[in-house]
Coordinates of C-alpha atoms and ligand atoms in Angstrom, one line a residue:
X279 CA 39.1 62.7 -1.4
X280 CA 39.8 61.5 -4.8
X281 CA 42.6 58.5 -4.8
X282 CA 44.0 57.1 -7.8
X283 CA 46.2 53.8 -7.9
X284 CA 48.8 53.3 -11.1
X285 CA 49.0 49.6 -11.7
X286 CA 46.7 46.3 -11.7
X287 CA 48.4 43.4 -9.6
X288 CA 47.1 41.8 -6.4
X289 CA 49.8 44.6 -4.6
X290 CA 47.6 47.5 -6.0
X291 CA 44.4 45.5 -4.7
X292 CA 45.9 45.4 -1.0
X293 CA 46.5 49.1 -1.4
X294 CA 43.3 49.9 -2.9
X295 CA 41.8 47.7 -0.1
X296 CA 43.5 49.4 2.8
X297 CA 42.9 53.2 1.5
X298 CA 39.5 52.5 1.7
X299 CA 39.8 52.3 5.6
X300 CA 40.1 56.1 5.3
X301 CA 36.8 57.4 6.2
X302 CA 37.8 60.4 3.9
X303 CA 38.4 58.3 0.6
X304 CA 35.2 59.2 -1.1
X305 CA 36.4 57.1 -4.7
X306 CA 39.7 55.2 -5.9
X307 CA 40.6 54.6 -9.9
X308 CA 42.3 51.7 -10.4
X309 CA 44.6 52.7 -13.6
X310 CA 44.2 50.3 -15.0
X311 CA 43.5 47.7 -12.1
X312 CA 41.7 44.6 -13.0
X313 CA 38.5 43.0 -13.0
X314 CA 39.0 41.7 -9.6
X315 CA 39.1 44.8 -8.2
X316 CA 35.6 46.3 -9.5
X317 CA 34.1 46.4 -6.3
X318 CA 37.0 48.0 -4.6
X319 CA 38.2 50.6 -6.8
X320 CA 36.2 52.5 -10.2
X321 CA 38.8 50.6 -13.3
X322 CA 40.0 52.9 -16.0
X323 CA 41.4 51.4 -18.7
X324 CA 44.9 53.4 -18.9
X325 CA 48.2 51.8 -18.8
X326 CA 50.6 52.1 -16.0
X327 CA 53.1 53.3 -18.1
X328 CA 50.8 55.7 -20.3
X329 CA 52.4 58.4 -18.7
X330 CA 50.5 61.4 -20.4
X331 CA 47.4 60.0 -20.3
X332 CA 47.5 59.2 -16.6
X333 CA 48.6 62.8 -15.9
X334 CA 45.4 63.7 -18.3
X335 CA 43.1 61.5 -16.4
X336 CA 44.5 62.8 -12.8
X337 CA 43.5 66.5 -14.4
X338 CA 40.4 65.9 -15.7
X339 CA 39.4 63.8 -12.8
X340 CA 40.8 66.6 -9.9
X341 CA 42.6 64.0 -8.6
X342 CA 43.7 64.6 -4.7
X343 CA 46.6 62.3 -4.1
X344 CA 47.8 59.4 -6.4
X345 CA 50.0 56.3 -5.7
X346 CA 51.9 55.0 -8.1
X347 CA 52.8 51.0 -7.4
X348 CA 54.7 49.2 -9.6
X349 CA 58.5 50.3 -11.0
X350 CA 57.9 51.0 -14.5
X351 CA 56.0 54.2 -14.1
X352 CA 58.1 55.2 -11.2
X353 CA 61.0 54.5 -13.6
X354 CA 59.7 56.4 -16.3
X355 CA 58.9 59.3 -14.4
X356 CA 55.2 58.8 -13.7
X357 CA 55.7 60.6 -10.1
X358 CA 57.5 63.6 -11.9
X359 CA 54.7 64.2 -14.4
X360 CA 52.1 64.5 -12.1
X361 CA 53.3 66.6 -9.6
X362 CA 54.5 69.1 -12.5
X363 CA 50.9 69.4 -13.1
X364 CA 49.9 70.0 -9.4
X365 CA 48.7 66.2 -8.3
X366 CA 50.7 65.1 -4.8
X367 CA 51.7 61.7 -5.3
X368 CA 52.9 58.8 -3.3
X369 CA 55.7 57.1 -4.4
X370 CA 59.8 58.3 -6.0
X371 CA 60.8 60.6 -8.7
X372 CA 62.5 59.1 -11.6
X373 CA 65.9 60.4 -10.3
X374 CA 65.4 58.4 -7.0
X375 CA 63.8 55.3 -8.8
X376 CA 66.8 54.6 -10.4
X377 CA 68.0 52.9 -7.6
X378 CA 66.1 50.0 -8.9
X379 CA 66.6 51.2 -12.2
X380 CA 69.7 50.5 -13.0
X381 CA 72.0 47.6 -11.1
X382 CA 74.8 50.0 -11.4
X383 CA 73.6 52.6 -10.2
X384 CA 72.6 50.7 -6.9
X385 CA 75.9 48.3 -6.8
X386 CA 78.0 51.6 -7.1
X387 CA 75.8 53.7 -4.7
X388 CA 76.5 51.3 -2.3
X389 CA 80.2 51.2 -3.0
X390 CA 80.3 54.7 -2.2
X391 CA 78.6 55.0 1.0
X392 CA 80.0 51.8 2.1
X393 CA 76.4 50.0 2.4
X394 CA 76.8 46.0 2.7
X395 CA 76.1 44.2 -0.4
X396 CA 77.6 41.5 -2.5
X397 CA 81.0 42.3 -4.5
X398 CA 80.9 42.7 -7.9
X399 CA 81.9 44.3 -11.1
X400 CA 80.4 46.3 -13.8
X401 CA 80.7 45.5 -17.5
X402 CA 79.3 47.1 -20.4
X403 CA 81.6 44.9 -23.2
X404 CA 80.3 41.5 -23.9
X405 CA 83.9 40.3 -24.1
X406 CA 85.5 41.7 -21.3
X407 CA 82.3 39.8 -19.2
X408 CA 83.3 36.9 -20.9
X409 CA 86.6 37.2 -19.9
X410 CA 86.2 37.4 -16.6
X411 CA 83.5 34.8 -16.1
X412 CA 86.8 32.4 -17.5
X413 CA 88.2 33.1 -13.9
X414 CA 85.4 34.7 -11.7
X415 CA 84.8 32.2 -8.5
X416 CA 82.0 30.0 -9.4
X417 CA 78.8 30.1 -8.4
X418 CA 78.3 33.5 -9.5
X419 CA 75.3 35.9 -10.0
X420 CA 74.9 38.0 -13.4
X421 CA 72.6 40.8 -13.6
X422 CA 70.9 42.6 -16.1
X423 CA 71.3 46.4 -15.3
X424 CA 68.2 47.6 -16.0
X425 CA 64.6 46.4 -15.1
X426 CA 63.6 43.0 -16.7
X427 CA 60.0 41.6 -15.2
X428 CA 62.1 40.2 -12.0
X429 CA 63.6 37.9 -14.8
X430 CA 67.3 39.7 -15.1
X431 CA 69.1 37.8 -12.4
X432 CA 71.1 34.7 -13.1
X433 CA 72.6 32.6 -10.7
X434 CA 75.5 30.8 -12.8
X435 CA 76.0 27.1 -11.3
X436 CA 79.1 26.4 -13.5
X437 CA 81.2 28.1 -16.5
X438 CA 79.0 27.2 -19.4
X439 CA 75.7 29.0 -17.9
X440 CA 77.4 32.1 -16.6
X441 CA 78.5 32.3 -20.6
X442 CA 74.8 31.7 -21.7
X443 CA 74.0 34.2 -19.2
X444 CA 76.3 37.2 -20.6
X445 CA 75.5 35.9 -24.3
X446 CA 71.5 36.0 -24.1
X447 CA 71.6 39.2 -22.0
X448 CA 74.7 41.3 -23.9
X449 CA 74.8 39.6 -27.4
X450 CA 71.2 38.5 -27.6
X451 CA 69.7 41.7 -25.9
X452 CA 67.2 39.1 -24.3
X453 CA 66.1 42.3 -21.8
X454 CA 66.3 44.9 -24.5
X455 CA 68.7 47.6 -23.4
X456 CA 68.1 46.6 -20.2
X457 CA 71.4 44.3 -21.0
X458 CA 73.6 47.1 -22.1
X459 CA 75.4 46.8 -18.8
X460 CA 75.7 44.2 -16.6
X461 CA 76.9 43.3 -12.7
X462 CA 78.8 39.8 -12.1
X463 CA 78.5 39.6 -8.3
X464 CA 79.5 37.3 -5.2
X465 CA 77.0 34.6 -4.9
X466 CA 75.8 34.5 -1.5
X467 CA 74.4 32.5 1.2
X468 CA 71.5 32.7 4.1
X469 CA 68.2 33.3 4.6
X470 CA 66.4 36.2 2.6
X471 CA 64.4 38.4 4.1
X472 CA 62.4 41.8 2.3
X473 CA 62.0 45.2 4.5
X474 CA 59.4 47.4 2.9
X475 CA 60.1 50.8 4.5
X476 CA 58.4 54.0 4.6
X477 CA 60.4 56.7 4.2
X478 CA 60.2 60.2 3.6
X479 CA 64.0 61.4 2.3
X480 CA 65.1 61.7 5.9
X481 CA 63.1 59.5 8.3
X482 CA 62.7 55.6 7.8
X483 CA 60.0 53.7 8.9
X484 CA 60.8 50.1 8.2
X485 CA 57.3 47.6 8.1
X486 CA 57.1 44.7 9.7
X487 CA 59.6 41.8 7.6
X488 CA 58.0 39.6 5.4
X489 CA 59.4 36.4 3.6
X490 CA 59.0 35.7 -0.3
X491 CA 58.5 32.2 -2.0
X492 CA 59.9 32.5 -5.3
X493 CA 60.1 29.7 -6.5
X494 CA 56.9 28.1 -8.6
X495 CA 56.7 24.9 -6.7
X496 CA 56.7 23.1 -2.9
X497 CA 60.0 22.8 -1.5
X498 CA 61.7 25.9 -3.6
X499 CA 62.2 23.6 -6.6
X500 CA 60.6 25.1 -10.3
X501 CA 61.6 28.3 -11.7
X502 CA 61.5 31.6 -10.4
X503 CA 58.3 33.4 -10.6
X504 CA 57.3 36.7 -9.4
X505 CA 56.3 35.5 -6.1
X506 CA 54.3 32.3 -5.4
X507 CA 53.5 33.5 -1.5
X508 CA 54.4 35.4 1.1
X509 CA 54.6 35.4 5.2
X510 CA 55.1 38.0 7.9
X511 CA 57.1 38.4 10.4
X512 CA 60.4 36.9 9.1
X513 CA 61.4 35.0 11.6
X514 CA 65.2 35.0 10.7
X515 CA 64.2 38.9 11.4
X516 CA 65.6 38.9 15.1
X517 CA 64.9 42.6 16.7
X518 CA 69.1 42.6 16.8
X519 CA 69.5 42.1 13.1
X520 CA 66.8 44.8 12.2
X521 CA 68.6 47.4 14.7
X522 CA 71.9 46.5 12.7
X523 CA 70.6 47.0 9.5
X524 CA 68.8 50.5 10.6
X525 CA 72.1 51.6 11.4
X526 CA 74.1 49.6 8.3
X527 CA 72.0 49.8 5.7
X528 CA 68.1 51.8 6.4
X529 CA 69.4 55.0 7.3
X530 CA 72.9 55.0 5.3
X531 CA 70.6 54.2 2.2
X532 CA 68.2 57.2 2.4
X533 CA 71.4 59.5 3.6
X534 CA 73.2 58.5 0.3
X535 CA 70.2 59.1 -1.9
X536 CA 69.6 62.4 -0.6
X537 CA 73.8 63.3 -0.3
X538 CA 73.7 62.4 -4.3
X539 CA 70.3 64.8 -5.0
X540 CA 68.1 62.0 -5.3
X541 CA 66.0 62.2 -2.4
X542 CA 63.9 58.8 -2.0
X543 CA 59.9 59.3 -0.8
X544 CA 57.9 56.8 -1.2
X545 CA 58.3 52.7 -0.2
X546 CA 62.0 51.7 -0.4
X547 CA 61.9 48.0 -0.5
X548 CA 65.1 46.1 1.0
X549 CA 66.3 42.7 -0.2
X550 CA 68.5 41.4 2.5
X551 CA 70.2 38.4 2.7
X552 CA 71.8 37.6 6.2
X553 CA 74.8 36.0 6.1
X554 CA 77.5 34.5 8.5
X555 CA 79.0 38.1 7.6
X556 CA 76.0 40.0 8.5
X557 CA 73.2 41.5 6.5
X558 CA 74.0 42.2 3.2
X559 CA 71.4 44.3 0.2
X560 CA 70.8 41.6 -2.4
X561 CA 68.6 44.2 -4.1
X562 CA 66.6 47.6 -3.9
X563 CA 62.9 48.2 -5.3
X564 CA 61.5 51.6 -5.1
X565 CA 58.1 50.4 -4.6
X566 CA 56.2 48.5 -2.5
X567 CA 56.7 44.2 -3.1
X568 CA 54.7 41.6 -4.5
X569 CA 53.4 39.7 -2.8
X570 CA 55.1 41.3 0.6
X571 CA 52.2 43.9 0.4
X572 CA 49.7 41.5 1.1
X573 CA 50.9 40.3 4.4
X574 CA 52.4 43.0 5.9
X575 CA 49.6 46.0 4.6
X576 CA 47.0 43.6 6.7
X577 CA 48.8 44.0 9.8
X578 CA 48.9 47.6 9.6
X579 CA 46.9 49.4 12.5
X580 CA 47.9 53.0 11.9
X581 CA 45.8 54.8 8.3
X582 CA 47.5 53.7 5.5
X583 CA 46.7 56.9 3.6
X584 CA 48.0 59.1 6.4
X585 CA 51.2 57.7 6.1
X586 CA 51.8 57.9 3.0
X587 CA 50.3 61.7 2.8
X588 CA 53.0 62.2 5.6
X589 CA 55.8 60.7 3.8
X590 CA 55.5 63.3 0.7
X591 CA 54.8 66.2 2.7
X592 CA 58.0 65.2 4.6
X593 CA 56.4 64.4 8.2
X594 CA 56.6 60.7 8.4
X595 CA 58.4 61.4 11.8
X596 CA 55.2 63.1 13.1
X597 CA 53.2 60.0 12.3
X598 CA 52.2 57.1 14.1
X599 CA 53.3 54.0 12.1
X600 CA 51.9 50.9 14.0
X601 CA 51.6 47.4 13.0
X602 CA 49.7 44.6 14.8
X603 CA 51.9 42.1 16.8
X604 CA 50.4 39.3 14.7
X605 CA 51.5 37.3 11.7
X606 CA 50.3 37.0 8.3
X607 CA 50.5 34.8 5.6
X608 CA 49.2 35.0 1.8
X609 CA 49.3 31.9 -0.6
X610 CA 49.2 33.0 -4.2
X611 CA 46.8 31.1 -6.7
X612 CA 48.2 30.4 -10.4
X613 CA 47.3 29.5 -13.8
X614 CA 48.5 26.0 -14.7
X615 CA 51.7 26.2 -16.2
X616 CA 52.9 29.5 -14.6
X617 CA 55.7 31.2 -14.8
X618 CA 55.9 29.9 -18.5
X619 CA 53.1 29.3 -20.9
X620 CA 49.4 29.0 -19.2
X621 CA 45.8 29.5 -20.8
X622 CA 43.6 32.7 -20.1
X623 CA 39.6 32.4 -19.6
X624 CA 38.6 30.3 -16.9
X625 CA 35.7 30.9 -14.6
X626 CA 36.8 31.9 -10.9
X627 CA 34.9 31.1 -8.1
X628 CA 35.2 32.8 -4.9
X629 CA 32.7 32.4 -1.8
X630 CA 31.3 35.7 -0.5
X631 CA 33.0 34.8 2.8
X632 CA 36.7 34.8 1.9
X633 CA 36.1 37.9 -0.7
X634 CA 37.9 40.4 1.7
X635 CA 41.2 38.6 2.0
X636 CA 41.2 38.1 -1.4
X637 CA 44.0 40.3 -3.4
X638 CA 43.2 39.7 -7.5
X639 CA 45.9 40.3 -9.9
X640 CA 45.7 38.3 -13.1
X641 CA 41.5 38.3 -13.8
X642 CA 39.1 40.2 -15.8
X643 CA 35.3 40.7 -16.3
X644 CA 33.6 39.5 -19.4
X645 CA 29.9 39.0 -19.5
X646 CA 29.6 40.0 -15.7
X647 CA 32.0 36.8 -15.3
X648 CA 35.5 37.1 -13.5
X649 CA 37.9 34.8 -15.6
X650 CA 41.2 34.1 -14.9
X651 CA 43.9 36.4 -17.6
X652 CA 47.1 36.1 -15.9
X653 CA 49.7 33.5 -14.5
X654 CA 49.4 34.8 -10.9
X655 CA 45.6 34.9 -11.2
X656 CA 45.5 35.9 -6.7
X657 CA 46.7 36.0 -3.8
X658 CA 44.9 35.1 -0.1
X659 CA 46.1 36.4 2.9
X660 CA 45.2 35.7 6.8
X661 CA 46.4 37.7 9.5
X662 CA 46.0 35.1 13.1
X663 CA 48.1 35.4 16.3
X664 CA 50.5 32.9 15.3
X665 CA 52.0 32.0 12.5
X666 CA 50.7 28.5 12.5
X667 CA 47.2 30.1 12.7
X668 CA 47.4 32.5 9.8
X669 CA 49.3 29.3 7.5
X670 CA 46.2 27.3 8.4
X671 CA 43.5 30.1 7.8
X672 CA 45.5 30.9 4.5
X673 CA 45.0 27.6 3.5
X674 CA 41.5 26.8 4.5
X675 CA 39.9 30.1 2.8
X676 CA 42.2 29.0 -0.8
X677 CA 39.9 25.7 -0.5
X678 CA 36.5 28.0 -1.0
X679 CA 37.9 29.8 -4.3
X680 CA 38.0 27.5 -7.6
X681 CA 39.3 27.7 -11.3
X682 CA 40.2 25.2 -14.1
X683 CA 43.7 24.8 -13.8
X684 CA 44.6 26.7 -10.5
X685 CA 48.0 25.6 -8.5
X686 CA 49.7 26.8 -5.7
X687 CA 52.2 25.9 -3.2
X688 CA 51.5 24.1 -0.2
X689 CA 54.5 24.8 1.7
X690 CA 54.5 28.6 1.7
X691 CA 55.3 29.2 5.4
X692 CA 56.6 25.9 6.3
X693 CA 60.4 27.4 6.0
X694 CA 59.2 30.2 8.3
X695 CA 58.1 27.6 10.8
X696 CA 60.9 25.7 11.0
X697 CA 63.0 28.5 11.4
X698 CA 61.1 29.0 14.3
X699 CA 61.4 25.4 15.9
X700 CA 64.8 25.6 15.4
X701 CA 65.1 29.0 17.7
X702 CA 63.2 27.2 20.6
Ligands
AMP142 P1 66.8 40.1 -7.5 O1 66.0 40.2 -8.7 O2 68.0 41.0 -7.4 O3 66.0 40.1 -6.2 O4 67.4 38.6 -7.5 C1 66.5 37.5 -7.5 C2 67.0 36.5 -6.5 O5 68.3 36.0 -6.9 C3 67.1 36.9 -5.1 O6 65.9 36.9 -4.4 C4 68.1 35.9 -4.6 O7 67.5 34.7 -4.2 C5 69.0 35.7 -5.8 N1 70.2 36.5 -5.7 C6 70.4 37.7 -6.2 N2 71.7 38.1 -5.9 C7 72.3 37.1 -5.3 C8 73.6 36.9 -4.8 N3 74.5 37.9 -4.9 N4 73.9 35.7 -4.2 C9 73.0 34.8 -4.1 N5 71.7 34.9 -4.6 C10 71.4 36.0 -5.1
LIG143 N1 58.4 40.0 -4.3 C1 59.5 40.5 -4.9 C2 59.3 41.9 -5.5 O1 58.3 42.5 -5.3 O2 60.2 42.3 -6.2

């Protein structure tokens, strides 16, 4: 079979990695992947959000089955295009992407169907927000509507930067149209923990829970960045919270999207915060996370590509979805000065031994070279009985992979294990 994978980030390099387990996967494209991927995946230098041109290239090519990873092309209706030309496809249509989409559509979805999440209103007048915000109980979250690099959420400490917040996003347009709208929500409390589930519009198969380090540096101090590491299990993820939020928030969620004609196939990602209330949806993706994907696709047993073959033919409940009762943990490598300015073109240096737990998402190939071309430049991941084990192998295989500048935390996991220390 003929796999293609939309996108280019260290997620698309787990996904790329795992496909290959399929004994039928005779090649995978990387659209347009990166030059850390070569000797996974054949790169083809299209855009993720070239839209006609990856529908040309699927064509031409007689794609069999293509996964589209990251939001904008699901967004835009990447999904939609190819399957009006024939090519099965895993991942949502643009009509069910939405739900990451737009804020208000997901705030107000889960109004409706009475799905716990933050409370919150809607504004799509500069002035009225900044009217409120005058009053509003303070700290509070502002959110851009639409999608914004994972940059469109504000949490507003006192008066003055909830204004700055509504003024760069509404008056300044600092997310494009993006900002048209906005959500002013409850700020909330309690651990965060991400569900990446497959589902299929009816059945949900939640993967094992996985917890993000956003944060740029040790100790969740720095800005927010697109993910600075990752573990798996979550273990604030008791087996009685993830049974409540089956029947709270899993199964209400794919119910709703179908009641409203917007069946959801494809990865539906959860962002759940539990609080002393219970667990409430801090946020929806319609794709798989990054870096989630790189713990918790390594502690899949069952065939990736089965799965998700299943899950757009509509049989996910036919197939086995099995995940090892181990833990994982991936610690993400950066370019100095990440998430803001950094410089592109350094030599990296990996040792043939770690290569396979290696996820590359910011590098390309020039003169046969890999060099470093993006803040998150990759991730390494460790699966290991414990959780201990796979923070220590983590660790150990980042010491045998080198560039000028590289940083990275050195706590990712530490919160996981305290969590755990405190249970016993
Ligand atoms: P999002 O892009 O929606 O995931 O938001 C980014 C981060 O902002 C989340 O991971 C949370 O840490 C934080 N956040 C979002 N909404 C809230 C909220 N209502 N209360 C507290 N923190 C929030
Ligand atoms: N790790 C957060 C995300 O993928 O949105």
């Amino acid at each position: 079979m003929k796999i293609m994978v939309v996108g280019g980030g260290g997620r698309e390099h787990a996904i790329i990695k795992k496909l290959k387990e399929n004994k039928r996967v005779s090649e995978i494209f990387a659209l347009p992947g990166n030059g850390g991927m070569a000797s996974d995946a054949t790169l083809v230098p299209i855009g993720a959000k070239e839209i006609d041109k990856i529908r040309d290239f699927a064509l031409k090519e007689k794609i069999d089955y293509a996964v589209v990873a990251p939001d904008d092309p699901l967004v835009l209706g990447c999904v939609d295009a190819l399957e009006a030309v024939g090519v099965k496809c895993f991942g949502p249509r643009a009509c069910a992407a939405i739900i990451e989409g737009s804020k208000v559509f997901s705030k107000n979805l889960m109004k409706k169907y009475s799905i716990p999440t933050a409370s919150y209103e809607v504004f799509d007048n500069a002035d009225e927000a900044l009217r409120y915000i005058e009053s509003c109980p303070i700290p509070t979250v502002i959110k851009a509507d639409g999608l914004a690099l994972g940059k469109g959420v504000i949490i507003a400490t006192d008066r003055d930067m909830a204004r700055e917040a509504v003024n760069s996003i509404m008056n300044d347009k600092k997310f494009g149209e993006s900002g048209n709208k906005i959500v002013v929500e409850e700020f909330l409390t309690g651990p965060e923990v991400s569900v990446l589930a497959f589902t299929d519009g009816t059945t949900v198969v939640p993967m094992v829970s996985s917890m993000d380090h956003k944060r740029a540096y040790d100790n969740d101090e720095g800005l927010n960045t697109g993910g600075m590491g990752t573990v798996a299990p979550n273990p604030y993820y008791t087996e009685a919270i993830s049974k409540e939020c089956m029947q709270t928030i899993f199964l209400p969620t794919i119910r709703a999207m179908k009641n409203e004609g917007r069946e959801f196939r494809g990865c539906l990602y959860f962002g759940l915060m539990l609080t002393a209330k219970g667990p409430r949806v801090i946020e929806y993706n319609c794709r798989f996370g990054d870096p989630e994907t790189q713990v918790v696709l390594p502690l899949l047993q069952s065939d990736l590509l089965d799965i998700m073959m299943a899950t757009t033919d509509g049989k996910l409940a036919e197939c086995e979805v099995k995940f090892a009762n181990e833990a994982a943990c991936c610690v993400i490598m950066a370019s100095s000065g990440y998430p803001e300015a950094y410089k592109k073109g350094y030599e990296i240096k990996i040792d043939d031994k770690v290569l396979d737990s290696v996820y590359v998402a910011g590098a390309a190939l020039e003169c046969g070279k890999l060099v470093t071309s993006g803040g998150r430049v990759l991730g390494v991941s460790a699966t290991a009985p414990t959780l201990a084990e796979a923070i220590k192998s983590a660790y150990s295989k980042v010491e045998k992979i080198s560039f000028e500048g590289a940083f990275y935390r050195k706590d990712i996991g530490k919160k996981a294990m305290m969590a755990m220390e405190d249970e016993i």
